[in-house]
Amino acid sequence: MAKITFNMNDFAHKLYKVRYESDDIARKAVREGAGVVADEIRKRLEQTISDEATGDLLDSLGITPVDVDMRGVYNAKVGFDGYDSKGVPNQLKARVLESGSSKQKKRPFIRPAINATRQKVYFTMSRVVDEEIKKILG
């Protein structure tokens, strides 16, 4: 015959700890999910730009800190910041590559990266949440 012992107070304390640390868990999950997208964008951008590129656009790719909006939704943005060595905004350069212009054919790299990583981001974020909760619950 098997015997199971369950301490409700200990379990309630662990659940409280999960709730207490939920903000940190969510921020970590979103940050890692954004990292998956940023890595794929970087890879596709490296394949898109020419060998003569200065590297300014690649260097400007980054992830914002995770924030929470008024509805309690956690967000991080992956994008380009600053200016290149000639004073051109890196966001503009990325937009022209992605969408094209009257003088340049479009070479999309952002939207394909997002589409390619959608499932991986979901699973990465789920994994992080599961791992963090398991650490707390023991």
mmCIF file of C-alpha atoms in Angstrom, residues 28-117:
data_model
loop_
_atom_site.group_PDB
_atom_site.id
_atom_site.type_symbol
_atom_site.label_atom_id
_atom_site.label_comp_id
_atom_site.label_asym_id
_atom_site.label_seq_id
_atom_site.Cartn_x
_atom_site.Cartn_y
_atom_site.Cartn_z
ATOM 1 C CA LYS A 28 12.817 36.858 -18.109
ATOM 2 C CA ALA A 29 10.542 34.911 -20.491
ATOM 3 C CA VAL A 30 9.833 37.959 -22.666
ATOM 4 C CA ARG A 31 13.509 38.918 -22.724
ATOM 5 C CA GLU A 32 14.555 35.441 -23.881
ATOM 6 C CA GLY A 33 11.766 35.374 -26.478
ATOM 7 C CA ALA A 34 12.918 38.742 -27.815
ATOM 8 C CA GLY A 35 16.460 37.366 -27.932
ATOM 9 C CA VAL A 36 15.325 34.562 -30.243
ATOM 10 C CA VAL A 37 13.805 37.123 -32.628
ATOM 11 C CA ALA A 38 16.864 39.407 -32.440
ATOM 12 C CA ASP A 39 19.218 36.526 -33.224
ATOM 13 C CA GLU A 40 17.187 35.561 -36.301
ATOM 14 C CA ILE A 41 16.966 39.185 -37.499
ATOM 15 C CA ARG A 42 20.749 39.514 -37.088
ATOM 16 C CA LYS A 43 21.344 36.296 -39.052
ATOM 17 C CA ARG A 44 19.064 37.373 -41.892
ATOM 18 C CA LEU A 45 20.485 40.896 -41.959
ATOM 19 C CA GLU A 46 24.024 39.500 -42.271
ATOM 20 C CA GLN A 47 22.827 37.515 -45.309
ATOM 21 C CA THR A 48 21.128 40.615 -46.772
ATOM 22 C CA ILE A 49 23.749 43.340 -46.517
ATOM 23 C CA SER A 50 26.649 43.639 -48.897
ATOM 24 C CA ASP A 51 30.279 42.891 -48.094
ATOM 25 C CA GLU A 52 31.005 46.636 -48.267
ATOM 26 C CA ALA A 53 28.607 47.407 -45.404
ATOM 27 C CA THR A 54 30.121 49.303 -42.471
ATOM 28 C CA GLY A 55 28.452 47.151 -39.823
ATOM 29 C CA ASP A 56 26.735 50.162 -38.269
ATOM 30 C CA LEU A 57 23.289 48.694 -38.874
ATOM 31 C CA LEU A 58 24.215 45.326 -37.368
ATOM 32 C CA ASP A 59 25.773 47.023 -34.359
ATOM 33 C CA SER A 60 22.657 49.093 -33.749
ATOM 34 C CA LEU A 61 20.326 46.081 -33.420
ATOM 35 C CA GLY A 62 19.123 45.704 -29.858
ATOM 36 C CA ILE A 63 16.345 44.858 -27.441
ATOM 37 C CA THR A 64 14.626 47.370 -25.179
ATOM 38 C CA PRO A 65 14.155 46.619 -21.504
ATOM 39 C CA VAL A 66 10.947 44.704 -20.804
ATOM 40 C CA ASP A 67 8.101 46.939 -19.677
ATOM 41 C CA VAL A 68 4.503 46.371 -18.653
ATOM 42 C CA ASP A 69 1.623 48.335 -20.134
ATOM 43 C CA MET A 70 -1.516 49.472 -18.310
ATOM 44 C CA ARG A 71 -3.284 46.197 -19.119
ATOM 45 C CA GLY A 72 -0.491 44.139 -17.525
ATOM 46 C CA VAL A 73 0.959 42.971 -20.851
ATOM 47 C CA TYR A 74 4.737 42.535 -20.903
ATOM 48 C CA ASN A 75 6.556 43.928 -23.934
ATOM 49 C CA ALA A 76 10.050 44.241 -25.329
ATOM 50 C CA LYS A 77 10.959 45.725 -28.679
ATOM 51 C CA VAL A 78 13.628 44.510 -31.049
ATOM 52 C CA GLY A 79 14.912 47.193 -33.358
ATOM 53 C CA PHE A 80 17.596 49.545 -34.545
ATOM 54 C CA ASP A 81 18.897 52.562 -32.698
ATOM 55 C CA GLY A 82 21.157 55.488 -33.383
ATOM 56 C CA TYR A 83 22.838 56.701 -36.542
ATOM 57 C CA ASP A 84 25.470 55.313 -38.878
ATOM 58 C CA SER A 85 28.859 56.929 -39.413
ATOM 59 C CA LYS A 86 27.340 59.234 -42.064
ATOM 60 C CA GLY A 87 24.525 60.455 -39.788
ATOM 61 C CA VAL A 88 21.762 58.356 -41.376
ATOM 62 C CA PRO A 89 19.261 56.922 -38.853
ATOM 63 C CA ASN A 90 19.709 53.158 -38.593
ATOM 64 C CA GLN A 91 15.925 52.716 -38.357
ATOM 65 C CA LEU A 92 15.604 54.389 -41.762
ATOM 66 C CA LYS A 93 18.281 52.149 -43.276
ATOM 67 C CA ALA A 94 16.544 49.044 -41.926
ATOM 68 C CA ARG A 95 13.171 50.265 -43.221
ATOM 69 C CA VAL A 96 14.567 50.862 -46.708
ATOM 70 C CA LEU A 97 16.116 47.391 -46.767
ATOM 71 C CA GLU A 98 12.871 45.826 -45.555
ATOM 72 C CA SER A 99 10.414 47.754 -47.746
ATOM 73 C CA GLY A 100 12.520 49.162 -50.551
ATOM 74 C CA SER A 101 12.476 52.668 -51.960
ATOM 75 C CA SER A 102 12.188 54.351 -55.318
ATOM 76 C CA LYS A 103 15.917 53.727 -55.746
ATOM 77 C CA GLN A 104 16.352 50.370 -54.040
ATOM 78 C CA LYS A 105 14.613 47.035 -54.374
ATOM 79 C CA LYS A 106 13.194 45.669 -51.138
ATOM 80 C CA ARG A 107 15.135 42.939 -49.349
ATOM 81 C CA PRO A 108 12.940 41.840 -46.448
ATOM 82 C CA PHE A 109 14.714 40.391 -43.436
ATOM 83 C CA ILE A 110 12.631 41.488 -40.434
ATOM 84 C CA ARG A 111 9.189 40.095 -41.295
ATOM 85 C CA PRO A 112 10.617 36.745 -42.467
ATOM 86 C CA ALA A 113 12.620 36.508 -39.218
ATOM 87 C CA ILE A 114 9.514 37.170 -37.139
ATOM 88 C CA ASN A 115 7.482 34.625 -39.081
ATOM 89 C CA ALA A 116 10.260 32.027 -38.851
ATOM 90 C CA THR A 117 10.648 32.367 -35.085
#
